[in-house]
């Protein structure tokens, strides 16, 4: 069986990669970009730096900087209207996963119209919107190298998974220097998000030799460097490893899909406005323990790749060390349980069945080594309530 691998047409990787935006625009035959970002990127001066680099190359640019964390369809409508009214030939998405996901949705809706729900999974979105140059500023989502976007339907409290070639950026500028200012909490959440991508890609039912190679490489970068990046934000070697690991993890799960952690995570984010990476972190140890016996050799490989187990450890020993490491990582990086985060307990437990149904409907749990029933999902939501 063959596997279709979809990647950005061009990737620039390393210190200063973001300054290559004018050259990349020219390589794509584009000259009139709309920058899509968020208020924090403006505050940090990253937008000004990007616009200055473009201006020096004789490229005028426009800006939409009103994207929000965990984007909803309502939050991107102004950007969609801007694209429809403008004459842009490209989008430059600057920021974390939310601006990049927003840019992907704006690219499609701005060109083809409709509502985001029209494009949700299981539809395969092959339409080509405006070409996107993605410049990530966090080491986490890997959205710069994936064919996915996540947009929340606020009316239904549902995070909609949208999939297809149309959401793959045309280019990605992967500059770890942009992550040096990322605070510890975001470093932790996005880093565990990237680790989750790599692990789930490796154990996914859709895993393949290509995705395996990327996932293992990602885990070997992420596992030994996440704590260092968290505790030593100026450590350039750790930041560089985390950034590359995040992109490789994105490539891996774009080729193999994610699994149960992500399926359960999206409803928590939609109903309780928990950042995506953090809700993944809340779930990862418990869901991994639930899944271990259905793919023991695969999880043991993960334990060895992240440095939690020795190459000489047998499968059972490696897997015990994996669960211990994931729990220790959550403790050291101060990942709260849903209870400690402040989620209302009554509402959380009342919504477990709805969250379980939404999780299954997303399709991601079907890729898990152990595919849960609705009742098992309800029990898993209860199990993580007060666990790190």
mmCIF file of C-alpha atoms in Angstrom:
data_model
loop_
_atom_site.group_PDB
_atom_site.id
_atom_site.type_symbol
_atom_site.label_atom_id
_atom_site.label_comp_id
_atom_site.label_asym_id
_atom_site.label_seq_id
_atom_site.Cartn_x
_atom_site.Cartn_y
_atom_site.Cartn_z
ATOM 1 C CA UNK A 1 0.000 0.000 0.000
ATOM 2 C CA UNK A 2 1.271 3.466 -0.837
ATOM 3 C CA UNK A 3 0.826 6.568 1.319
ATOM 4 C CA UNK A 4 0.253 10.086 0.050
ATOM 5 C CA UNK A 5 2.579 12.611 1.707
ATOM 6 C CA UNK A 6 1.701 16.301 1.477
ATOM 7 C CA UNK A 7 4.256 18.939 2.464
ATOM 8 C CA UNK A 8 4.749 22.683 2.013
ATOM 9 C CA UNK A 9 6.346 23.433 -1.356
ATOM 10 C CA UNK A 10 9.152 25.322 0.358
ATOM 11 C CA UNK A 11 10.550 25.176 3.894
ATOM 12 C CA UNK A 12 13.193 27.518 5.292
ATOM 13 C CA UNK A 13 14.591 26.183 8.578
ATOM 14 C CA UNK A 14 16.907 27.785 11.110
ATOM 15 C CA UNK A 15 17.901 31.054 12.776
ATOM 16 C CA UNK A 16 16.731 34.034 10.754
ATOM 17 C CA UNK A 17 14.435 31.981 8.501
ATOM 18 C CA UNK A 18 11.581 34.430 9.069
ATOM 19 C CA UNK A 19 13.617 37.195 7.421
ATOM 20 C CA UNK A 20 13.462 35.267 4.140
ATOM 21 C CA UNK A 21 9.784 36.138 3.654
ATOM 22 C CA UNK A 22 10.432 38.501 0.689
ATOM 23 C CA UNK A 23 12.484 35.866 -1.144
ATOM 24 C CA UNK A 24 9.885 33.197 -0.510
ATOM 25 C CA UNK A 25 7.076 35.443 -1.751
ATOM 26 C CA UNK A 26 9.041 36.017 -4.948
ATOM 27 C CA UNK A 27 9.685 32.285 -5.346
ATOM 28 C CA UNK A 28 5.926 31.717 -5.158
ATOM 29 C CA UNK A 29 5.265 34.451 -7.710
ATOM 30 C CA UNK A 30 3.438 36.640 -5.186
ATOM 31 C CA UNK A 31 3.822 40.344 -4.423
ATOM 32 C CA UNK A 32 0.738 41.561 -2.526
ATOM 33 C CA UNK A 33 0.449 39.712 0.801
ATOM 34 C CA UNK A 34 -1.991 40.040 3.662
ATOM 35 C CA UNK A 35 -0.325 39.381 7.013
ATOM 36 C CA UNK A 36 -2.564 37.510 9.458
ATOM 37 C CA UNK A 37 -1.438 37.643 13.066
ATOM 38 C CA UNK A 38 -2.609 38.526 16.576
ATOM 39 C CA UNK A 39 -2.250 41.437 19.025
ATOM 40 C CA UNK A 40 0.670 39.817 20.887
ATOM 41 C CA UNK A 41 2.755 39.599 17.721
ATOM 42 C CA UNK A 42 2.091 43.297 17.180
ATOM 43 C CA UNK A 43 3.034 44.101 20.784
ATOM 44 C CA UNK A 44 6.285 42.118 20.579
ATOM 45 C CA UNK A 45 7.280 43.937 17.404
ATOM 46 C CA UNK A 46 7.292 40.808 15.258
ATOM 47 C CA UNK A 47 4.756 42.258 12.826
ATOM 48 C CA UNK A 48 6.759 45.472 12.481
ATOM 49 C CA UNK A 49 9.919 43.474 11.814
ATOM 50 C CA UNK A 50 8.172 41.425 9.141
ATOM 51 C CA UNK A 51 6.647 44.457 7.451
ATOM 52 C CA UNK A 52 9.995 46.254 7.541
ATOM 53 C CA UNK A 53 11.707 43.301 5.840
ATOM 54 C CA UNK A 54 9.003 43.240 3.181
ATOM 55 C CA UNK A 55 9.169 47.014 2.680
ATOM 56 C CA UNK A 56 12.939 46.921 2.238
ATOM 57 C CA UNK A 57 12.382 44.438 -0.586
ATOM 58 C CA UNK A 58 9.808 46.733 -2.178
ATOM 59 C CA UNK A 59 6.806 44.666 -1.081
ATOM 60 C CA UNK A 60 3.782 46.472 0.360
ATOM 61 C CA UNK A 61 1.745 44.472 2.835
ATOM 62 C CA UNK A 62 -1.576 44.778 4.618
ATOM 63 C CA UNK A 63 -2.411 43.478 8.084
ATOM 64 C CA UNK A 64 -5.218 41.646 9.860
ATOM 65 C CA UNK A 65 -4.085 41.220 13.475
ATOM 66 C CA UNK A 66 -7.359 40.426 15.223
ATOM 67 C CA UNK A 67 -7.179 36.640 15.384
ATOM 68 C CA UNK A 68 -7.955 35.135 18.774
ATOM 69 C CA UNK A 69 -6.629 32.138 20.723
ATOM 70 C CA UNK A 70 -8.712 29.044 19.944
ATOM 71 C CA UNK A 71 -10.316 30.725 16.893
ATOM 72 C CA UNK A 72 -14.043 30.686 16.249
ATOM 73 C CA UNK A 73 -15.732 31.301 12.924
ATOM 74 C CA UNK A 74 -16.962 34.656 14.246
ATOM 75 C CA UNK A 75 -13.406 35.694 15.131
ATOM 76 C CA UNK A 76 -12.167 35.277 11.562
ATOM 77 C CA UNK A 77 -15.078 36.836 9.658
ATOM 78 C CA UNK A 78 -13.440 40.257 9.528
ATOM 79 C CA UNK A 79 -10.384 38.624 7.970
ATOM 80 C CA UNK A 80 -12.569 36.788 5.475
ATOM 81 C CA UNK A 81 -14.239 40.066 4.526
ATOM 82 C CA UNK A 82 -10.840 41.715 4.138
ATOM 83 C CA UNK A 83 -9.706 39.018 1.722
ATOM 84 C CA UNK A 84 -12.915 39.248 -0.286
ATOM 85 C CA UNK A 85 -12.589 43.037 -0.576
ATOM 86 C CA UNK A 86 -8.859 43.046 -1.309
ATOM 87 C CA UNK A 87 -6.641 42.036 -4.181
ATOM 88 C CA UNK A 88 -4.175 39.911 -2.232
ATOM 89 C CA UNK A 89 -2.211 37.126 -3.882
ATOM 90 C CA UNK A 90 -0.830 35.533 -0.703
ATOM 91 C CA UNK A 91 -1.260 35.305 3.058
ATOM 92 C CA UNK A 92 1.600 35.423 5.542
ATOM 93 C CA UNK A 93 0.496 33.779 8.800
ATOM 94 C CA UNK A 94 2.628 34.940 11.731
ATOM 95 C CA UNK A 95 2.112 33.533 15.223
ATOM 96 C CA UNK A 96 1.255 30.356 17.087
ATOM 97 C CA UNK A 97 -1.213 27.726 16.010
ATOM 98 C CA UNK A 98 -4.242 29.993 16.325
ATOM 99 C CA UNK A 99 -3.160 32.654 13.775
ATOM 100 C CA UNK A 100 -1.946 29.950 11.396
ATOM 101 C CA UNK A 101 -5.188 27.967 11.729
ATOM 102 C CA UNK A 102 -7.148 31.210 11.312
ATOM 103 C CA UNK A 103 -5.170 32.031 8.171
ATOM 104 C CA UNK A 104 -5.935 28.621 6.681
ATOM 105 C CA UNK A 105 -9.656 29.124 7.226
ATOM 106 C CA UNK A 106 -9.572 32.717 5.958
ATOM 107 C CA UNK A 107 -7.729 31.580 2.823
ATOM 108 C CA UNK A 108 -10.482 29.110 1.923
ATOM 109 C CA UNK A 109 -13.536 31.101 3.043
ATOM 110 C CA UNK A 110 -12.184 34.318 1.539
ATOM 111 C CA UNK A 111 -11.894 32.707 -1.884
ATOM 112 C CA UNK A 112 -14.757 30.198 -1.946
ATOM 113 C CA UNK A 113 -17.251 31.531 0.600
ATOM 114 C CA UNK A 114 -19.643 29.446 2.653
ATOM 115 C CA UNK A 115 -19.409 28.599 6.340
ATOM 116 C CA UNK A 116 -16.645 26.734 8.112
ATOM 117 C CA UNK A 117 -19.056 23.891 8.855
ATOM 118 C CA UNK A 118 -19.254 23.306 5.088
ATOM 119 C CA UNK A 119 -15.588 22.283 5.163
ATOM 120 C CA UNK A 120 -15.476 20.122 8.318
ATOM 121 C CA UNK A 121 -14.333 16.495 8.364
ATOM 122 C CA UNK A 122 -15.142 14.075 6.716
ATOM 123 C CA UNK A 123 -15.071 16.446 3.748
ATOM 124 C CA UNK A 124 -11.648 16.425 2.057
ATOM 125 C CA UNK A 125 -10.933 20.040 1.159
ATOM 126 C CA UNK A 126 -8.860 20.058 -2.015
ATOM 127 C CA UNK A 127 -9.762 23.597 -3.094
ATOM 128 C CA UNK A 128 -6.772 25.923 -3.288
ATOM 129 C CA UNK A 129 -7.252 29.233 -1.516
ATOM 130 C CA UNK A 130 -4.669 31.994 -1.350
ATOM 131 C CA UNK A 131 -1.181 30.510 -0.866
ATOM 132 C CA UNK A 132 -0.060 30.724 2.767
ATOM 133 C CA UNK A 133 3.432 31.373 4.053
ATOM 134 C CA UNK A 134 3.371 30.164 7.663
ATOM 135 C CA UNK A 135 5.809 31.612 10.209
ATOM 136 C CA UNK A 136 5.304 29.822 13.548
ATOM 137 C CA UNK A 137 6.326 31.575 16.762
ATOM 138 C CA UNK A 138 5.736 28.638 19.127
ATOM 139 C CA UNK A 139 7.183 25.128 19.135
ATOM 140 C CA UNK A 140 3.989 23.173 19.408
ATOM 141 C CA UNK A 141 1.166 22.925 16.926
ATOM 142 C CA UNK A 142 3.156 22.082 13.811
ATOM 143 C CA UNK A 143 0.362 23.799 11.870
ATOM 144 C CA UNK A 144 2.927 25.233 9.455
ATOM 145 C CA UNK A 145 3.341 21.729 8.010
ATOM 146 C CA UNK A 146 -0.115 20.161 8.331
ATOM 147 C CA UNK A 147 -3.210 19.765 6.174
ATOM 148 C CA UNK A 148 -5.500 20.476 9.135
ATOM 149 C CA UNK A 149 -7.152 23.436 10.763
ATOM 150 C CA UNK A 150 -9.354 23.619 13.858
ATOM 151 C CA UNK A 151 -12.084 26.260 14.089
ATOM 152 C CA UNK A 152 -14.694 26.386 16.852
ATOM 153 C CA UNK A 153 -18.412 26.592 16.163
ATOM 154 C CA UNK A 154 -19.246 28.801 19.159
ATOM 155 C CA UNK A 155 -22.995 28.263 18.769
ATOM 156 C CA UNK A 156 -22.589 24.513 19.294
ATOM 157 C CA UNK A 157 -19.442 24.537 21.467
ATOM 158 C CA UNK A 158 -17.776 22.249 18.943
ATOM 159 C CA UNK A 159 -14.241 22.341 17.630
ATOM 160 C CA UNK A 160 -14.502 21.508 13.948
ATOM 161 C CA UNK A 161 -11.675 19.508 12.411
ATOM 162 C CA UNK A 162 -11.117 20.504 8.788
ATOM 163 C CA UNK A 163 -8.810 18.426 6.599
ATOM 164 C CA UNK A 164 -7.359 18.579 3.121
ATOM 165 C CA UNK A 165 -4.692 19.745 0.710
ATOM 166 C CA UNK A 166 -6.312 23.188 0.674
ATOM 167 C CA UNK A 167 -5.140 23.777 4.254
ATOM 168 C CA UNK A 168 -1.465 22.959 3.659
ATOM 169 C CA UNK A 169 0.698 26.101 3.631
ATOM 170 C CA UNK A 170 2.632 26.730 0.439
ATOM 171 C CA UNK A 171 5.706 27.614 2.473
ATOM 172 C CA UNK A 172 6.907 27.472 6.080
ATOM 173 C CA UNK A 173 9.608 29.659 7.622
ATOM 174 C CA UNK A 174 10.735 27.855 10.767
ATOM 175 C CA UNK A 175 12.777 30.302 12.841
ATOM 176 C CA UNK A 176 13.476 29.159 16.402
ATOM 177 C CA UNK A 177 14.639 32.663 17.357
ATOM 178 C CA UNK A 178 10.989 33.718 17.387
ATOM 179 C CA UNK A 179 10.388 31.319 20.305
ATOM 180 C CA UNK A 180 12.994 32.850 22.633
ATOM 181 C CA UNK A 181 10.385 35.227 24.078
ATOM 182 C CA UNK A 182 7.732 32.538 24.644
ATOM 183 C CA UNK A 183 6.779 32.365 28.368
ATOM 184 C CA UNK A 184 7.172 29.188 30.408
ATOM 185 C CA UNK A 185 3.471 28.270 30.474
ATOM 186 C CA UNK A 186 3.152 28.471 26.687
ATOM 187 C CA UNK A 187 6.476 26.666 26.243
ATOM 188 C CA UNK A 188 5.165 23.797 28.369
ATOM 189 C CA UNK A 189 1.744 23.539 26.767
ATOM 190 C CA UNK A 190 2.939 23.801 23.176
ATOM 191 C CA UNK A 191 5.864 21.475 23.858
ATOM 192 C CA UNK A 192 3.644 18.729 25.260
ATOM 193 C CA UNK A 193 1.288 19.332 22.332
ATOM 194 C CA UNK A 194 4.169 18.621 19.940
ATOM 195 C CA UNK A 195 5.140 15.524 21.929
ATOM 196 C CA UNK A 196 1.534 14.337 21.759
ATOM 197 C CA UNK A 197 1.536 14.807 17.974
ATOM 198 C CA UNK A 198 4.640 12.651 17.622
ATOM 199 C CA UNK A 199 3.438 9.880 19.937
ATOM 200 C CA UNK A 200 -0.050 9.730 18.435
ATOM 201 C CA UNK A 201 1.307 9.728 14.879
ATOM 202 C CA UNK A 202 3.553 6.792 15.778
ATOM 203 C CA UNK A 203 0.793 4.688 17.363
ATOM 204 C CA UNK A 204 -1.937 5.740 14.910
ATOM 205 C CA UNK A 205 -3.700 3.101 12.833
ATOM 206 C CA UNK A 206 -2.715 5.262 9.834
ATOM 207 C CA UNK A 207 0.998 5.230 10.697
ATOM 208 C CA UNK A 208 3.327 4.442 7.814
ATOM 209 C CA UNK A 209 7.091 4.198 7.301
ATOM 210 C CA UNK A 210 7.361 7.881 6.364
ATOM 211 C CA UNK A 211 5.352 9.172 9.323
ATOM 212 C CA UNK A 212 7.224 6.782 11.634
ATOM 213 C CA UNK A 213 10.575 8.254 10.619
ATOM 214 C CA UNK A 214 9.368 11.800 11.254
ATOM 215 C CA UNK A 215 7.661 10.919 14.545
ATOM 216 C CA UNK A 216 10.702 9.158 15.978
ATOM 217 C CA UNK A 217 12.993 11.989 14.919
ATOM 218 C CA UNK A 218 10.607 14.469 16.547
ATOM 219 C CA UNK A 219 10.491 12.524 19.824
ATOM 220 C CA UNK A 220 14.300 12.345 19.952
ATOM 221 C CA UNK A 221 14.389 16.155 19.748
ATOM 222 C CA UNK A 222 11.434 16.954 22.002
ATOM 223 C CA UNK A 223 11.934 14.501 24.858
ATOM 224 C CA UNK A 224 15.416 15.594 25.971
ATOM 225 C CA UNK A 225 14.838 19.334 25.422
ATOM 226 C CA UNK A 226 11.368 20.213 26.703
ATOM 227 C CA UNK A 227 12.380 20.613 30.334
ATOM 228 C CA UNK A 228 15.417 22.685 29.371
ATOM 229 C CA UNK A 229 13.376 25.043 27.197
ATOM 230 C CA UNK A 230 10.878 25.431 30.041
ATOM 231 C CA UNK A 231 13.452 26.178 32.735
ATOM 232 C CA UNK A 232 16.014 27.993 30.536
ATOM 233 C CA UNK A 233 14.062 30.055 28.002
ATOM 234 C CA UNK A 234 17.235 31.589 26.554
ATOM 235 C CA UNK A 235 18.825 28.215 25.804
ATOM 236 C CA UNK A 236 19.147 28.449 22.054
ATOM 237 C CA UNK A 237 20.082 24.815 21.490
ATOM 238 C CA UNK A 238 16.982 23.613 23.351
ATOM 239 C CA UNK A 239 14.746 26.120 21.562
ATOM 240 C CA UNK A 240 16.134 25.079 18.180
ATOM 241 C CA UNK A 241 15.573 21.398 18.952
ATOM 242 C CA UNK A 242 12.025 22.068 20.137
ATOM 243 C CA UNK A 243 11.170 24.092 17.026
ATOM 244 C CA UNK A 244 12.467 21.465 14.610
ATOM 245 C CA UNK A 245 10.873 18.698 16.667
ATOM 246 C CA UNK A 246 7.530 20.485 16.552
ATOM 247 C CA UNK A 247 7.652 20.787 12.765
ATOM 248 C CA UNK A 248 8.672 17.147 12.317
ATOM 249 C CA UNK A 249 5.844 16.097 14.633
ATOM 250 C CA UNK A 250 3.465 18.172 12.507
ATOM 251 C CA UNK A 251 4.700 16.448 9.367
ATOM 252 C CA UNK A 252 4.250 13.079 11.088
ATOM 253 C CA UNK A 253 0.670 13.580 12.204
ATOM 254 C CA UNK A 254 -0.282 15.262 8.943
ATOM 255 C CA UNK A 255 0.735 11.998 7.263
ATOM 256 C CA UNK A 256 -0.696 9.641 9.894
ATOM 257 C CA UNK A 257 -3.382 11.620 11.775
ATOM 258 C CA UNK A 258 -3.739 12.016 15.519
ATOM 259 C CA UNK A 259 -5.683 9.749 17.830
ATOM 260 C CA UNK A 260 -7.587 9.592 21.101
ATOM 261 C CA UNK A 261 -5.849 12.381 23.042
ATOM 262 C CA UNK A 262 -6.783 14.905 20.375
ATOM 263 C CA UNK A 263 -10.275 13.530 19.988
ATOM 264 C CA UNK A 264 -10.934 14.000 23.713
ATOM 265 C CA UNK A 265 -9.050 17.295 23.903
ATOM 266 C CA UNK A 266 -11.125 19.276 21.415
ATOM 267 C CA UNK A 267 -14.414 19.153 23.392
ATOM 268 C CA UNK A 268 -12.615 20.224 26.581
ATOM 269 C CA UNK A 269 -11.277 23.218 24.695
ATOM 270 C CA UNK A 270 -14.598 24.039 23.091
ATOM 271 C CA UNK A 271 -16.736 23.825 26.233
ATOM 272 C CA UNK A 272 -14.277 25.145 28.814
ATOM 273 C CA UNK A 273 -11.904 27.325 26.763
ATOM 274 C CA UNK A 274 -8.804 25.418 27.786
ATOM 275 C CA UNK A 275 -5.856 26.083 25.421
ATOM 276 C CA UNK A 276 -5.394 23.175 23.039
ATOM 277 C CA UNK A 277 -1.897 22.202 24.121
ATOM 278 C CA UNK A 278 -2.871 22.297 27.779
ATOM 279 C CA UNK A 279 -5.922 20.082 27.317
ATOM 280 C CA UNK A 280 -3.733 17.581 25.438
ATOM 281 C CA UNK A 281 -1.267 17.634 28.322
ATOM 282 C CA UNK A 282 -4.056 17.000 30.828
ATOM 283 C CA UNK A 283 -5.057 13.874 28.919
ATOM 284 C CA UNK A 284 -1.798 12.409 27.644
ATOM 285 C CA UNK A 285 -0.707 10.228 30.617
ATOM 286 C CA UNK A 286 -4.144 8.727 31.313
ATOM 287 C CA UNK A 287 -5.025 8.103 27.656
ATOM 288 C CA UNK A 288 -1.610 6.556 27.031
ATOM 289 C CA UNK A 289 -2.083 4.208 29.983
ATOM 290 C CA UNK A 290 -5.519 3.246 28.601
ATOM 291 C CA UNK A 291 -4.007 2.466 25.182
ATOM 292 C CA UNK A 292 -0.732 0.744 26.121
ATOM 293 C CA UNK A 293 -1.803 -2.880 25.932
ATOM 294 C CA UNK A 294 -3.096 -2.489 22.379
ATOM 295 C CA UNK A 295 0.268 -1.335 20.968
ATOM 296 C CA UNK A 296 2.929 -2.238 23.548
ATOM 297 C CA UNK A 297 5.880 -2.393 21.161
ATOM 298 C CA UNK A 298 4.998 0.952 19.614
ATOM 299 C CA UNK A 299 4.680 2.712 22.949
ATOM 300 C CA UNK A 300 7.953 1.134 24.075
ATOM 301 C CA UNK A 301 9.614 2.662 21.015
ATOM 302 C CA UNK A 302 8.223 6.034 22.104
ATOM 303 C CA UNK A 303 9.623 5.588 25.608
ATOM 304 C CA UNK A 304 13.089 4.888 24.195
ATOM 305 C CA UNK A 305 12.893 7.758 21.675
ATOM 306 C CA UNK A 306 12.077 10.409 24.274
ATOM 307 C CA UNK A 307 14.799 9.114 26.575
ATOM 308 C CA UNK A 308 12.496 7.749 29.260
ATOM 309 C CA UNK A 309 13.672 4.155 28.728
ATOM 310 C CA UNK A 310 16.943 2.513 27.788
ATOM 311 C CA UNK A 311 17.352 0.769 24.450
ATOM 312 C CA UNK A 312 17.996 -2.412 26.452
ATOM 313 C CA UNK A 313 14.742 -2.182 28.436
ATOM 314 C CA UNK A 314 12.141 -4.798 27.610
ATOM 315 C CA UNK A 315 8.692 -3.727 26.450
ATOM 316 C CA UNK A 316 6.954 -3.839 29.822
ATOM 317 C CA UNK A 317 9.739 -1.935 31.545
ATOM 318 C CA UNK A 318 9.851 0.688 28.807
ATOM 319 C CA UNK A 319 6.100 1.215 28.961
ATOM 320 C CA UNK A 320 6.092 1.569 32.736
ATOM 321 C CA UNK A 321 8.816 4.184 32.375
ATOM 322 C CA UNK A 322 6.819 5.975 29.665
ATOM 323 C CA UNK A 323 3.780 6.463 31.906
ATOM 324 C CA UNK A 324 5.994 7.523 34.803
ATOM 325 C CA UNK A 325 7.783 10.043 32.572
ATOM 326 C CA UNK A 326 4.566 11.555 31.195
ATOM 327 C CA UNK A 327 3.221 12.023 34.725
ATOM 328 C CA UNK A 328 6.542 13.427 35.956
ATOM 329 C CA UNK A 329 6.661 15.811 33.010
ATOM 330 C CA UNK A 330 3.191 17.129 33.806
ATOM 331 C CA UNK A 331 4.172 17.605 37.437
ATOM 332 C CA UNK A 332 7.425 19.425 36.675
ATOM 333 C CA UNK A 333 5.831 21.623 34.022
ATOM 334 C CA UNK A 334 2.923 22.368 36.364
ATOM 335 C CA UNK A 335 0.178 21.041 34.110
ATOM 336 C CA UNK A 336 -3.069 21.302 36.097
ATOM 337 C CA UNK A 337 -5.832 18.734 36.123
ATOM 338 C CA UNK A 338 -9.231 19.935 34.844
ATOM 339 C CA UNK A 339 -10.230 20.355 38.494
ATOM 340 C CA UNK A 340 -7.138 22.382 39.381
ATOM 341 C CA UNK A 341 -7.593 24.498 36.254
ATOM 342 C CA UNK A 342 -10.890 25.706 37.697
ATOM 343 C CA UNK A 343 -13.399 23.994 35.418
ATOM 344 C CA UNK A 344 -16.841 23.762 36.983
ATOM 345 C CA UNK A 345 -17.166 20.188 38.242
ATOM 346 C CA UNK A 346 -20.937 19.857 37.857
ATOM 347 C CA UNK A 347 -20.915 21.086 34.273
ATOM 348 C CA UNK A 348 -17.878 18.979 33.382
ATOM 349 C CA UNK A 349 -19.508 15.771 34.581
ATOM 350 C CA UNK A 350 -22.855 16.678 33.018
ATOM 351 C CA UNK A 351 -21.165 17.207 29.649
ATOM 352 C CA UNK A 352 -19.116 14.003 29.630
ATOM 353 C CA UNK A 353 -21.529 12.143 27.343
ATOM 354 C CA UNK A 354 -21.720 15.060 24.916
ATOM 355 C CA UNK A 355 -17.938 15.416 24.916
ATOM 356 C CA UNK A 356 -17.581 11.673 24.316
ATOM 357 C CA UNK A 357 -19.929 11.824 21.334
ATOM 358 C CA UNK A 358 -18.138 14.849 19.861
ATOM 359 C CA UNK A 359 -14.786 13.147 20.359
ATOM 360 C CA UNK A 360 -15.893 10.035 18.468
ATOM 361 C CA UNK A 361 -17.514 12.102 15.726
ATOM 362 C CA UNK A 362 -14.210 13.881 15.056
ATOM 363 C CA UNK A 363 -12.756 10.616 13.743
ATOM 364 C CA UNK A 364 -9.503 10.869 15.695
ATOM 365 C CA UNK A 365 -10.315 8.178 18.312
ATOM 366 C CA UNK A 366 -10.789 5.715 15.469
ATOM 367 C CA UNK A 367 -7.041 5.947 14.792
ATOM 368 C CA UNK A 368 -6.159 4.968 18.360
ATOM 369 C CA UNK A 369 -4.619 1.549 19.059
ATOM 370 C CA UNK A 370 -7.517 0.915 21.430
ATOM 371 C CA UNK A 371 -10.720 2.442 20.101
ATOM 372 C CA UNK A 372 -12.982 3.341 23.031
ATOM 373 C CA UNK A 373 -16.720 3.049 23.305
ATOM 374 C CA UNK A 374 -18.793 6.033 24.392
ATOM 375 C CA UNK A 375 -18.997 4.565 27.906
ATOM 376 C CA UNK A 376 -15.216 4.152 28.044
ATOM 377 C CA UNK A 377 -14.760 7.752 26.922
ATOM 378 C CA UNK A 378 -17.124 8.925 29.644
ATOM 379 C CA UNK A 379 -15.049 6.977 32.182
ATOM 380 C CA UNK A 380 -11.805 8.448 30.797
ATOM 381 C CA UNK A 381 -13.127 11.992 31.192
ATOM 382 C CA UNK A 382 -13.905 11.130 34.807
ATOM 383 C CA UNK A 383 -10.464 9.583 35.305
ATOM 384 C CA UNK A 384 -8.585 12.719 34.240
ATOM 385 C CA UNK A 385 -10.727 15.096 36.294
ATOM 386 C CA UNK A 386 -8.329 15.331 39.202
ATOM 387 C CA UNK A 387 -5.199 13.745 37.721
ATOM 388 C CA UNK A 388 -2.121 15.426 36.333
#
